[in-house]
PDB file of C-alpha atoms in Angstrom:
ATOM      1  CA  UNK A   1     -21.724  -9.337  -0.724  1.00 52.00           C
ATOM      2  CA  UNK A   2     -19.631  -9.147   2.261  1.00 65.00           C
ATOM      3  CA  UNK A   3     -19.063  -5.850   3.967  1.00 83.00           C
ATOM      4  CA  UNK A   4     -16.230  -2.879   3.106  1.00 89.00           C
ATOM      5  CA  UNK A   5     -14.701  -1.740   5.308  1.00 92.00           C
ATOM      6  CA  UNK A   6     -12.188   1.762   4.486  1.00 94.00           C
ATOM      7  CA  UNK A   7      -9.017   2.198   6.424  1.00 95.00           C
ATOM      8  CA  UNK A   8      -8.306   5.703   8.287  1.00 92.00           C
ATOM      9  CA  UNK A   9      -4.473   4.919   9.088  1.00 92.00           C
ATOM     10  CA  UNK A  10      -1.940   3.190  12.151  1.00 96.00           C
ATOM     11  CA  UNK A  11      -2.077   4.697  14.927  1.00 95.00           C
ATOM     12  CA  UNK A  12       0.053   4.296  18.412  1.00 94.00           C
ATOM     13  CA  UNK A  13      -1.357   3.783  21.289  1.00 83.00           C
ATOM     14  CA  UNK A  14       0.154   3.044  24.966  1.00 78.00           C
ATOM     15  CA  UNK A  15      -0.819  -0.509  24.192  1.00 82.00           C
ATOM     16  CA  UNK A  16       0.927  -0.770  20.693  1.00 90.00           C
ATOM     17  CA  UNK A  17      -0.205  -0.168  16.591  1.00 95.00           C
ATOM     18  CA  UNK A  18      -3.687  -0.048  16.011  1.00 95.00           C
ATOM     19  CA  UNK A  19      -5.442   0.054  12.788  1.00 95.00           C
ATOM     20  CA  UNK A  20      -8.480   2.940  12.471  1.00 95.00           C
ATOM     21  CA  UNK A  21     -11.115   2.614  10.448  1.00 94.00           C
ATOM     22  CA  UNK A  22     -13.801   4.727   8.787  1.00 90.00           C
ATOM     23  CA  UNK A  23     -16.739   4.932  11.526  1.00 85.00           C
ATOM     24  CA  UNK A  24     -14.388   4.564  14.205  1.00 86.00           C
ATOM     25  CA  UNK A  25     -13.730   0.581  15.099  1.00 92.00           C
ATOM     26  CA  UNK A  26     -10.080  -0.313  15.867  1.00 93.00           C
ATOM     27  CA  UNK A  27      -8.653  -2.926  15.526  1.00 93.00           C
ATOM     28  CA  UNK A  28      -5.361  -3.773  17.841  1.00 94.00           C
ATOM     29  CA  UNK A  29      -2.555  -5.304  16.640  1.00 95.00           C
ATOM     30  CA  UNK A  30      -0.652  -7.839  18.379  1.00 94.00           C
ATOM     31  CA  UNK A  31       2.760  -9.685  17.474  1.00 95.00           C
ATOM     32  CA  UNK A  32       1.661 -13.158  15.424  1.00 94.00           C
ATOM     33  CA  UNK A  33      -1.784 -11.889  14.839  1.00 93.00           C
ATOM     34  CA  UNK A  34      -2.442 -12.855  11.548  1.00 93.00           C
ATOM     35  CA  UNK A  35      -3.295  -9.902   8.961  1.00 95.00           C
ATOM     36  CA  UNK A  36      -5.315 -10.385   6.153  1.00 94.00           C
ATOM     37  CA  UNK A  37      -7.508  -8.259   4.113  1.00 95.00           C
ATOM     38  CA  UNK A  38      -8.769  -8.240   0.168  1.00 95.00           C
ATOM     39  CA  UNK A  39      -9.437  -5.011  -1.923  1.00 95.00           C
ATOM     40  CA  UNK A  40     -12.424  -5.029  -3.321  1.00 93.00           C
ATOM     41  CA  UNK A  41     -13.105  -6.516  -6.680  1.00 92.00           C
ATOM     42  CA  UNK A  42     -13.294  -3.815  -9.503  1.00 92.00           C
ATOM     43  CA  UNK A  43     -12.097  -1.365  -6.651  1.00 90.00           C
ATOM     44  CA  UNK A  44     -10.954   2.013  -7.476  1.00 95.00           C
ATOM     45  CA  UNK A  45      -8.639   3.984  -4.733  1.00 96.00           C
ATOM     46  CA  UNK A  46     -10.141   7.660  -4.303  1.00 96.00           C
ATOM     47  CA  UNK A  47      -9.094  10.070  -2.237  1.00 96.00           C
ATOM     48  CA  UNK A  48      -9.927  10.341   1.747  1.00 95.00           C
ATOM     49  CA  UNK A  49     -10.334  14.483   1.326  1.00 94.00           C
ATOM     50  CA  UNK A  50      -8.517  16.920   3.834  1.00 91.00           C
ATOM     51  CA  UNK A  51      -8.883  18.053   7.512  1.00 86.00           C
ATOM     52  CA  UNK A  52     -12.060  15.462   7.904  1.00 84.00           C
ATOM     53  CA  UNK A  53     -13.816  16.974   4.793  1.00 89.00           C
ATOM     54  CA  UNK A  54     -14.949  14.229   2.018  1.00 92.00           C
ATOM     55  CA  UNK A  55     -13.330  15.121  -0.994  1.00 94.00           C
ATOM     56  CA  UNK A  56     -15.389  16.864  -3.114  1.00 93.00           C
ATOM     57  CA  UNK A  57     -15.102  15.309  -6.366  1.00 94.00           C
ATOM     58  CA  UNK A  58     -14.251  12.023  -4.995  1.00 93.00           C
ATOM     59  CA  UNK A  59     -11.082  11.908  -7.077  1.00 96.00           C
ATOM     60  CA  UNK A  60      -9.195   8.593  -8.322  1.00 96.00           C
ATOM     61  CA  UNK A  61      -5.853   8.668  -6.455  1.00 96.00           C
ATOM     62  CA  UNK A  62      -2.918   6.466  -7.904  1.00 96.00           C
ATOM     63  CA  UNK A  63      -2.366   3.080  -5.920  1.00 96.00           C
ATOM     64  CA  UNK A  64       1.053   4.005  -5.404  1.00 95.00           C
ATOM     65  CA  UNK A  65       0.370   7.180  -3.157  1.00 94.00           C
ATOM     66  CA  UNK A  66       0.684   7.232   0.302  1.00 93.00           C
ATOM     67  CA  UNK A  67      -0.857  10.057   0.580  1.00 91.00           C
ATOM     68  CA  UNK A  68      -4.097   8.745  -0.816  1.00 95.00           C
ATOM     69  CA  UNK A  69      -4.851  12.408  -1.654  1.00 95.00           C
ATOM     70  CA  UNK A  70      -5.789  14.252  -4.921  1.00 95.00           C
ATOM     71  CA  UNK A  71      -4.114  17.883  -5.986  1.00 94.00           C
ATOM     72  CA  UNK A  72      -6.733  19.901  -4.508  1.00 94.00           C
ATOM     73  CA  UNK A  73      -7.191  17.814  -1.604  1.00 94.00           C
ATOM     74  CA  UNK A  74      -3.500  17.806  -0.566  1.00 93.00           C
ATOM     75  CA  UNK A  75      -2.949  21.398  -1.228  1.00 92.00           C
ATOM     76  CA  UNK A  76      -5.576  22.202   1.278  1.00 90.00           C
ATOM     77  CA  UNK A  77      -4.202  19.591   3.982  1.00 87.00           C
ATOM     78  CA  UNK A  78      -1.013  21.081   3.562  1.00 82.00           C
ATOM     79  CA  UNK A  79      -3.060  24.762   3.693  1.00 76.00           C
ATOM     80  CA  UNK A  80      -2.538  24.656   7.762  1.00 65.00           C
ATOM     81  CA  UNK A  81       0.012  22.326   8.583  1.00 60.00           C
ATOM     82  CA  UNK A  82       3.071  22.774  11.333  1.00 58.00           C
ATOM     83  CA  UNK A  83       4.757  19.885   9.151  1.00 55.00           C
ATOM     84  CA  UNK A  84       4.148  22.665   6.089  1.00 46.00           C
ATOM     85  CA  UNK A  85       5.612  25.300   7.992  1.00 52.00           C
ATOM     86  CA  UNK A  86       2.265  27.242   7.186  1.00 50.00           C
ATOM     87  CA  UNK A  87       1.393  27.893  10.684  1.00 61.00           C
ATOM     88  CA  UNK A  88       3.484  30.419  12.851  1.00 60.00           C
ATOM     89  CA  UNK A  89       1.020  31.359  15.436  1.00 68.00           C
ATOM     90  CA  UNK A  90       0.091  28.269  17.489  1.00 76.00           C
ATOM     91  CA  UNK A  91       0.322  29.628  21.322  1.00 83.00           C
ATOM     92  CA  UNK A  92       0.837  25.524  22.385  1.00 91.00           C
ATOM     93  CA  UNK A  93       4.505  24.320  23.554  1.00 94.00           C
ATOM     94  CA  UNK A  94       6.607  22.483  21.088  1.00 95.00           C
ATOM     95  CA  UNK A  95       9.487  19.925  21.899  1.00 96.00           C
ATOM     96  CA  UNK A  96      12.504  19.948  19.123  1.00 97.00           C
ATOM     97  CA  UNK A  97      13.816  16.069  19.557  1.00 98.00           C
ATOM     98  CA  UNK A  98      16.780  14.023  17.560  1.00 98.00           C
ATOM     99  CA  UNK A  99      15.583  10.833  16.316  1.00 98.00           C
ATOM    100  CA  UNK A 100      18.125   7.747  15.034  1.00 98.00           C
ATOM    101  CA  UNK A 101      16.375   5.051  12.819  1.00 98.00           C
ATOM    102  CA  UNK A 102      19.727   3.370  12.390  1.00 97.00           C
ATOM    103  CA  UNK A 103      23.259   4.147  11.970  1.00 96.00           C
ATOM    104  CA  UNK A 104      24.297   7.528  10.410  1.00 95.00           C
ATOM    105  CA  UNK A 105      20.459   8.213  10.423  1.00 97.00           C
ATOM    106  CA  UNK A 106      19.792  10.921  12.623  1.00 97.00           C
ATOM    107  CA  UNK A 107      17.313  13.495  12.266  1.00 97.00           C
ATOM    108  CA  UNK A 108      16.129  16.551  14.116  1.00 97.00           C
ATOM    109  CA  UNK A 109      12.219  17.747  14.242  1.00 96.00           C
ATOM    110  CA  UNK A 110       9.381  19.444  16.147  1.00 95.00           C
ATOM    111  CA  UNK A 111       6.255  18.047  17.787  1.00 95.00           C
ATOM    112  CA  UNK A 112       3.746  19.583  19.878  1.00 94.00           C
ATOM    113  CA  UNK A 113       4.650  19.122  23.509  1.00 95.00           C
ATOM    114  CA  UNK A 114       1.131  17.928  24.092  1.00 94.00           C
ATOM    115  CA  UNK A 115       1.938  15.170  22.147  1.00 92.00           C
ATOM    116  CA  UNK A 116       4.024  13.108  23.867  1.00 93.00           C
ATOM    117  CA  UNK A 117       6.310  11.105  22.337  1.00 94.00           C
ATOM    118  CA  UNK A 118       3.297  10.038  19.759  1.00 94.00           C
ATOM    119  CA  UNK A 119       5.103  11.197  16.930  1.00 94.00           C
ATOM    120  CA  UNK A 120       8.392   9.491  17.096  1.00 97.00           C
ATOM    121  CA  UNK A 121       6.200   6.346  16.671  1.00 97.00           C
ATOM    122  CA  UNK A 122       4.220   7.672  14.266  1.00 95.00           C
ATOM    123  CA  UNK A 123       7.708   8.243  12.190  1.00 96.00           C
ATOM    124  CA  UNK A 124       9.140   4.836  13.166  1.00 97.00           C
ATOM    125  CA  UNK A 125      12.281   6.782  15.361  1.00 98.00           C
ATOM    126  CA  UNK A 126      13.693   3.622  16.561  1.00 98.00           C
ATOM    127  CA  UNK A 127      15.694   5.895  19.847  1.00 98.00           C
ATOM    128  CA  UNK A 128      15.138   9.526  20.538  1.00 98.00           C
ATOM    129  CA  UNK A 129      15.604  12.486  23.010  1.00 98.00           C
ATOM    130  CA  UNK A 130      14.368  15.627  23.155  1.00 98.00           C
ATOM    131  CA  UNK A 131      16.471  18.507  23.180  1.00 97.00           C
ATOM    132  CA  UNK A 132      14.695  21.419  24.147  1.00 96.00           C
ATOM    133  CA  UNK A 133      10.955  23.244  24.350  1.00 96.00           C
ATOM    134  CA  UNK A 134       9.520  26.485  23.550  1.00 95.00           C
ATOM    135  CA  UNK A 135       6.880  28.634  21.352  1.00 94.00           C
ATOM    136  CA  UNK A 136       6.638  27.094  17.848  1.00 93.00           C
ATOM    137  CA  UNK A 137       8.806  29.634  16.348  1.00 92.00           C
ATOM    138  CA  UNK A 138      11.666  28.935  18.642  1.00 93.00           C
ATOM    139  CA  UNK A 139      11.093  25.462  17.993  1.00 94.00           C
ATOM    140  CA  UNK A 140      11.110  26.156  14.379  1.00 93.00           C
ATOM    141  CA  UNK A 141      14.475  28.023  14.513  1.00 93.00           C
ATOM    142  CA  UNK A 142      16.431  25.605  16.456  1.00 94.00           C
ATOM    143  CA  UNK A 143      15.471  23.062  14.319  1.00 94.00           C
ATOM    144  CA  UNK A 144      17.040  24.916  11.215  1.00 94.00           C
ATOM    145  CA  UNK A 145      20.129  26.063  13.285  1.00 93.00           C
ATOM    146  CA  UNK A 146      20.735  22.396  14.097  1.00 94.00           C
ATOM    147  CA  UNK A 147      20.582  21.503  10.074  1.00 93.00           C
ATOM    148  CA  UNK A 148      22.444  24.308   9.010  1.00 93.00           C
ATOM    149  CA  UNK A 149      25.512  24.297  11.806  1.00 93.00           C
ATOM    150  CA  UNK A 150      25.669  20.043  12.462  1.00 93.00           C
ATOM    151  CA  UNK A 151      24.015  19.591   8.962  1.00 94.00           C
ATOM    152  CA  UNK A 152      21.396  17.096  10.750  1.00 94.00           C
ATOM    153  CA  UNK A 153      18.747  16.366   8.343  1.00 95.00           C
ATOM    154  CA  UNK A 154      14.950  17.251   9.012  1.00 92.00           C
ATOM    155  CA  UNK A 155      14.102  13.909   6.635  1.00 93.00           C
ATOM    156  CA  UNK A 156      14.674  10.121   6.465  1.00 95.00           C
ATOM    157  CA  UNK A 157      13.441   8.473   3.886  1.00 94.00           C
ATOM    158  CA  UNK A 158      11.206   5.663   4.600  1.00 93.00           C
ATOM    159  CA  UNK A 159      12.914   2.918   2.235  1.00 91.00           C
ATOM    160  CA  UNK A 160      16.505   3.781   4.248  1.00 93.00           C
ATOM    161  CA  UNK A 161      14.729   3.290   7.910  1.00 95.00           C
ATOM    162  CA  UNK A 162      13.155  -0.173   6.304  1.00 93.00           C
ATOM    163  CA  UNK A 163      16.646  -1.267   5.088  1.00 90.00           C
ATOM    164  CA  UNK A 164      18.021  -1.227   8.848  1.00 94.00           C
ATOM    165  CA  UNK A 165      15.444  -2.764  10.819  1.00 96.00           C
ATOM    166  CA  UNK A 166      16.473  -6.202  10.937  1.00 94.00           C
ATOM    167  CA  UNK A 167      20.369  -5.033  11.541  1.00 94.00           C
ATOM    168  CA  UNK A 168      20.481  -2.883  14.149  1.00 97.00           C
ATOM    169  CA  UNK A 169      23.352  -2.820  16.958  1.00 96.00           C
ATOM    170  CA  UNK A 170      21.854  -5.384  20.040  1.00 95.00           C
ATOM    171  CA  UNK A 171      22.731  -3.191  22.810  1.00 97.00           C
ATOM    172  CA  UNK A 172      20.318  -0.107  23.641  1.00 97.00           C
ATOM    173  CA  UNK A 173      23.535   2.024  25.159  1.00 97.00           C
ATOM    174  CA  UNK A 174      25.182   1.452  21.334  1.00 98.00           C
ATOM    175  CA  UNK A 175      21.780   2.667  19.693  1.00 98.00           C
ATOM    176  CA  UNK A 176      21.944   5.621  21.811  1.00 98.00           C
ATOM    177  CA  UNK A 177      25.389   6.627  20.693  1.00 98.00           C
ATOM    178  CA  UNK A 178      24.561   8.986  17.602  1.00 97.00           C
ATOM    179  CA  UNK A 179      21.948  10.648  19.431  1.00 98.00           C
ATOM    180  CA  UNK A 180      24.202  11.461  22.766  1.00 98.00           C
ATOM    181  CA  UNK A 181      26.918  12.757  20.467  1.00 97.00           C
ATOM    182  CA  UNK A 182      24.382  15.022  18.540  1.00 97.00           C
ATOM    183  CA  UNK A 183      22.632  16.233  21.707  1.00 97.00           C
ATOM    184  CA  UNK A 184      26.268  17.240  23.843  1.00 97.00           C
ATOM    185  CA  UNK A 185      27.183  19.445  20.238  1.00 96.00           C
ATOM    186  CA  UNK A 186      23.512  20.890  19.852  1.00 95.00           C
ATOM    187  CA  UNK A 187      23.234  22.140  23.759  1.00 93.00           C
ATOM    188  CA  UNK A 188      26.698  24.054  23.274  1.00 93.00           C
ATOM    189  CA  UNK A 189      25.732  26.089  19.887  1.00 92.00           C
ATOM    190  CA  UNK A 190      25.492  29.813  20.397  1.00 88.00           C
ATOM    191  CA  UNK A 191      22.341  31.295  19.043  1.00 85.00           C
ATOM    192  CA  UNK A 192      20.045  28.891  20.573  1.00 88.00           C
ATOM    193  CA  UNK A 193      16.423  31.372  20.904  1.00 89.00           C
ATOM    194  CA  UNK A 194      16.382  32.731  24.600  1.00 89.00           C
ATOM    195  CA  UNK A 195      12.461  31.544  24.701  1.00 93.00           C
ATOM    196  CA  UNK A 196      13.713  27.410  23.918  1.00 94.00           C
ATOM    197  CA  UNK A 197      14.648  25.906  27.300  1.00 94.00           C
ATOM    198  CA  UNK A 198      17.276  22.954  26.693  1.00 94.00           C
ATOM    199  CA  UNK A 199      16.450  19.716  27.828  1.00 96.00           C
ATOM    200  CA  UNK A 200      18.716  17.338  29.383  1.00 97.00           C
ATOM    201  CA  UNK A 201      19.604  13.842  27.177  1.00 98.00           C
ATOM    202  CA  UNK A 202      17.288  11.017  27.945  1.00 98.00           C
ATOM    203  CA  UNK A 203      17.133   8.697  25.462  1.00 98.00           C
ATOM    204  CA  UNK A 204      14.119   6.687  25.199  1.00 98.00           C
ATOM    205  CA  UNK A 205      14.189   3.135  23.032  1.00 98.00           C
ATOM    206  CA  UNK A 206      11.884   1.825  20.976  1.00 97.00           C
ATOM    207  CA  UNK A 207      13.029  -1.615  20.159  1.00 97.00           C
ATOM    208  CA  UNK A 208      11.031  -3.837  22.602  1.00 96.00           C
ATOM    209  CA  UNK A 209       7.759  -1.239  21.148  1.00 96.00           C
ATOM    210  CA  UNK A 210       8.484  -2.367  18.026  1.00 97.00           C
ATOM    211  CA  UNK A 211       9.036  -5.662  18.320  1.00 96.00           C
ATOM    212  CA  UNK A 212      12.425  -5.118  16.233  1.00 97.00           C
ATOM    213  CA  UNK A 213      14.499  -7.256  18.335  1.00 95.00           C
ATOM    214  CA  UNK A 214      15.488 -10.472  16.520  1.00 94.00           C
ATOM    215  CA  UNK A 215      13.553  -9.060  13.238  1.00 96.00           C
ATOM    216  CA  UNK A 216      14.496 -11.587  10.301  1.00 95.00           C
ATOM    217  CA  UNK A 217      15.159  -9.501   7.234  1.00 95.00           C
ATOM    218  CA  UNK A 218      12.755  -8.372   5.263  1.00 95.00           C
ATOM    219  CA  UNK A 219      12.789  -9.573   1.228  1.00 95.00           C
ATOM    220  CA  UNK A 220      10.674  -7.177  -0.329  1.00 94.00           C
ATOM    221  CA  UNK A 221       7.714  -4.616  -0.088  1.00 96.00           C
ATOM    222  CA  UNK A 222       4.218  -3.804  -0.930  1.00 97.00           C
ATOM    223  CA  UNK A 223       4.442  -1.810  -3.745  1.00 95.00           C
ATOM    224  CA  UNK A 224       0.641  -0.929  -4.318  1.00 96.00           C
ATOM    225  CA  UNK A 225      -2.702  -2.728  -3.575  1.00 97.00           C
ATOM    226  CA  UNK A 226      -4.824  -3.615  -6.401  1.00 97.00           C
ATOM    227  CA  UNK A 227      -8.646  -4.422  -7.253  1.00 96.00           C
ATOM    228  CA  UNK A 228      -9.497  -8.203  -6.242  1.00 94.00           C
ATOM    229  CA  UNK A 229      -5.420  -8.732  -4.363  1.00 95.00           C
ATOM    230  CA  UNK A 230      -5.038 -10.030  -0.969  1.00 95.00           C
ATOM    231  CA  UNK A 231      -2.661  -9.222   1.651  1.00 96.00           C
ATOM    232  CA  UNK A 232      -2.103 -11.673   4.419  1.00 95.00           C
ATOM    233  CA  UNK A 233       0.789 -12.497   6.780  1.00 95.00           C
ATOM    234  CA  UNK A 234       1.318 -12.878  10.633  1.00 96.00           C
ATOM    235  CA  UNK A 235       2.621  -9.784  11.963  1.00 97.00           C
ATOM    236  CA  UNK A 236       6.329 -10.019  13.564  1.00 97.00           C
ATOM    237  CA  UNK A 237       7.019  -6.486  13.951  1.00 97.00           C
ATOM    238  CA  UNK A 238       5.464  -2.725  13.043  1.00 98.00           C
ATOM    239  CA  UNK A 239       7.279   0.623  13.331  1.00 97.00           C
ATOM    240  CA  UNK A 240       5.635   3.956  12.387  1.00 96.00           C
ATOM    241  CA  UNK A 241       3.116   3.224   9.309  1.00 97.00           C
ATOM    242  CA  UNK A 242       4.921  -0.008   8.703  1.00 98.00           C
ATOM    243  CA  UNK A 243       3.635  -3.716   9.571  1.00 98.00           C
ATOM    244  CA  UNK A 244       6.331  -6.527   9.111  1.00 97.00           C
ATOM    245  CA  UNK A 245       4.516  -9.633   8.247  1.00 97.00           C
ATOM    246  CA  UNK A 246       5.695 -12.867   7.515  1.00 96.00           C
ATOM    247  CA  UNK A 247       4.496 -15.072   4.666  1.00 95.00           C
ATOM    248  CA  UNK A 248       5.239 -18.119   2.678  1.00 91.00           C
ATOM    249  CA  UNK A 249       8.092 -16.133   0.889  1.00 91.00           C
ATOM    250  CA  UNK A 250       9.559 -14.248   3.748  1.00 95.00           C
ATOM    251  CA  UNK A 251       8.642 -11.009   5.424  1.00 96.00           C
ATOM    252  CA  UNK A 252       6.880  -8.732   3.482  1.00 97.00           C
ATOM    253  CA  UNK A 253       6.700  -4.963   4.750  1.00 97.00           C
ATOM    254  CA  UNK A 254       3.097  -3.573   4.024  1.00 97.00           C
ATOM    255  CA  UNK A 255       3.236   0.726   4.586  1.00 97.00           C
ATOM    256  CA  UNK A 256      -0.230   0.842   5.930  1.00 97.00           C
ATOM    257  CA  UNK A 257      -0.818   4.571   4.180  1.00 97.00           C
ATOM    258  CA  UNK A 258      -1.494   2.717   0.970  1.00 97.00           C
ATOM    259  CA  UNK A 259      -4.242   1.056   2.452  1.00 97.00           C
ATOM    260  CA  UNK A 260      -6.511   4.071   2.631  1.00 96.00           C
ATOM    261  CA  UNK A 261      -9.011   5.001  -0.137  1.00 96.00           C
ATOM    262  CA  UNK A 262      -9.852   1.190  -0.835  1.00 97.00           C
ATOM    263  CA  UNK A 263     -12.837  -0.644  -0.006  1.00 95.00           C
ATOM    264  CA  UNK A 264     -11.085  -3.537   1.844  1.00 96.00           C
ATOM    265  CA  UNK A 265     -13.189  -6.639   2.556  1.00 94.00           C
ATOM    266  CA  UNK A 266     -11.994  -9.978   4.753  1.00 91.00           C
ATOM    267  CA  UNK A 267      -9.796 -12.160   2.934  1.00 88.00           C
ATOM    268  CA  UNK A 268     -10.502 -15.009   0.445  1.00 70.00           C
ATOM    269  CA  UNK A 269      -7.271 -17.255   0.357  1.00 70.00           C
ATOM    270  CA  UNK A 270      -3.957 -16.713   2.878  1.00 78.00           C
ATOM    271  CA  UNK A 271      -1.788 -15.864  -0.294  1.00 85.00           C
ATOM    272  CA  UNK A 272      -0.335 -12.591  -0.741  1.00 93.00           C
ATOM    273  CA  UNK A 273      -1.833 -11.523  -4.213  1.00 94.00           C
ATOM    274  CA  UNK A 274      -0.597  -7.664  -4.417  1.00 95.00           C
ATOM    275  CA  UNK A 275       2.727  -6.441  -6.194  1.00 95.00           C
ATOM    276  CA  UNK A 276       5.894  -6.309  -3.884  1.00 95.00           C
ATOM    277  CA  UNK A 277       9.310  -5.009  -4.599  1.00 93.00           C
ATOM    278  CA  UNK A 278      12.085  -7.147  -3.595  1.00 92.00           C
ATOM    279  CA  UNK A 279      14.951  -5.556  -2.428  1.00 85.00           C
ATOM    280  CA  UNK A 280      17.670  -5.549  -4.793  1.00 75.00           C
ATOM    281  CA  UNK A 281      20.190  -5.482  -1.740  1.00 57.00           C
ATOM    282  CA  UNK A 282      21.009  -6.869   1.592  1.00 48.00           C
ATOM    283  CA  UNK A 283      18.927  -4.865   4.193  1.00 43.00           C
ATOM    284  CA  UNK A 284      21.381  -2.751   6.376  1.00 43.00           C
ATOM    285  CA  UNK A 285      23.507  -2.014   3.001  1.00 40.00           C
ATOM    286  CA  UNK A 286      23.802   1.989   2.923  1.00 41.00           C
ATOM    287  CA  UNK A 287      24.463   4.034  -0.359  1.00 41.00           C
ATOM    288  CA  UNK A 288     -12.297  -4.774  11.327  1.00 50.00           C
ATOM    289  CA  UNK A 289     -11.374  -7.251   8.933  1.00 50.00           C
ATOM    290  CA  UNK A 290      -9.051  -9.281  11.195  1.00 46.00           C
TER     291      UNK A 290
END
């Protein structure tokens, strides 16, 4: 029976995406490395637990989720979470950045200073710059001054930032355009907390990172893994949780959140066996196993 292997999650590292797994082997990933993986026959997806606890139960969790997390388990991730906005006494630095994944897609968060610009991979920004740094509630409060007084959202949904990919403008100065416009009008609000220091606009692209440039478009996603399917394509491009891969029908995003809570084992055939979505409209239309 060949070995299982269980996914922790994409990670970014100065060198590019790289897949974690349980036990700690990594596995780098490489444009035109070929990606291909089977769930285990008679498989069920449970859930991965919370702040590197084992859930206790060892819950069924639905395919779909890309959370990969049952009630209790996700309540108690969430329990102590900056994202959560349960934590208001971390002492370390935060940076409050805008973020553009595509035109009229601008949003405005928080990270911990400490963390570089890890996160704006992590979320697939495709240009960002920071706009100021400070104690985590000052952080905090910007952020919801920027929402309420430019109405900037803190949120992009992942199927809009997917739709875009493969049409964005050419020219990094024309990417950058949303975010210098936001940045001049955030800097000159009143009321910004005396304790955030404002930043200066530097906008920092993540094209060439992601390998987006001359990205063919994408005809559907995965929509879930399932017991005994295979995934397998040559990658072409990846961008927060997201690999592009191309197969014999096209390229196929695969959100690499729903891999976690299988027991994944190498491949049997080069077919893509697992449910995908196609997408109903033209991308860029608003409104180790291997």
């Amino acid at each position: 029976m060949a070995q299982a292997w269980r996914c922790s999650g994409l990670r970014w590292s100065a060198g590019g995406p790289v897949l974690v797994w349980d036990g700690g082997r990594r596995s780098a990933l490489t444009w035109g490395k070929r990606v291909a993986f089977g769930v285990a026959e008679g498989g069920v997806r449970t859930c991965v637990g919370a702040r590197g606890h084992a859930c206790p139960t060892g819950a069924a969790v639905s395919a779909r989720s890309t959370g990969a997390r049952c009630e209790e388990c996700a309540r108690l991730d969430r329990a102590h979470s900056v994202a959560a906005d349960t934590i208001a006494d971390d002492p370390r630095p935060y940076h409050v950045y805008l973020a553009w994944f595509g035109p009229g897609m601008v949003k405005v968060g928080i990270t911990a200073e400490e963390r570089g610009s890890a996160r704006l991979l992590e979320q697939g920004a495709v240009c960002f710059s920071w706009l100021g740094a400070g104690p985590l509630m000052a952080a905090r409060r910007t952020e919801e001054l920027l929402r309420a007084a430019l109405r900037v959202p803190d949120r992009i949904p992942y199927a809009a930032k997917r739709a875009v990919r493969a049409v964005l403008p050419e020219a990094a100065a024309d990417r950058a355009v949303e975010v210098a416009e936001l940045h001049a009008r955030a800097v000159a609000l009143p009321a910004w907390p005396e304790s955030l220091v404002r930043e200066p606009l530097r906008v920092v692209d993540h094209v060439e990172v992601f390998g987006l440039a001359g990205l063919p478009v994408a005809v559907g996603e995965v929509g879930e893994l399932v017991a005994g399917g295979v995934v397998s394509g040559e990658l072409v491009a990846a961008a927060g949780p997201d690999l592009h891969l191309a197969t014999g029908g096209g390229v196929v995003v695969l959100d690499t959140r729903l891999m976690s809570g299988w027991e994944l084992v190498p491949a049997g055939s080069a077919e893509l066996t697992v449910p995908v979505r196609e997408f109903k409209e033209e991308a860029g239309v608003q409104d180790g196993l291997f």
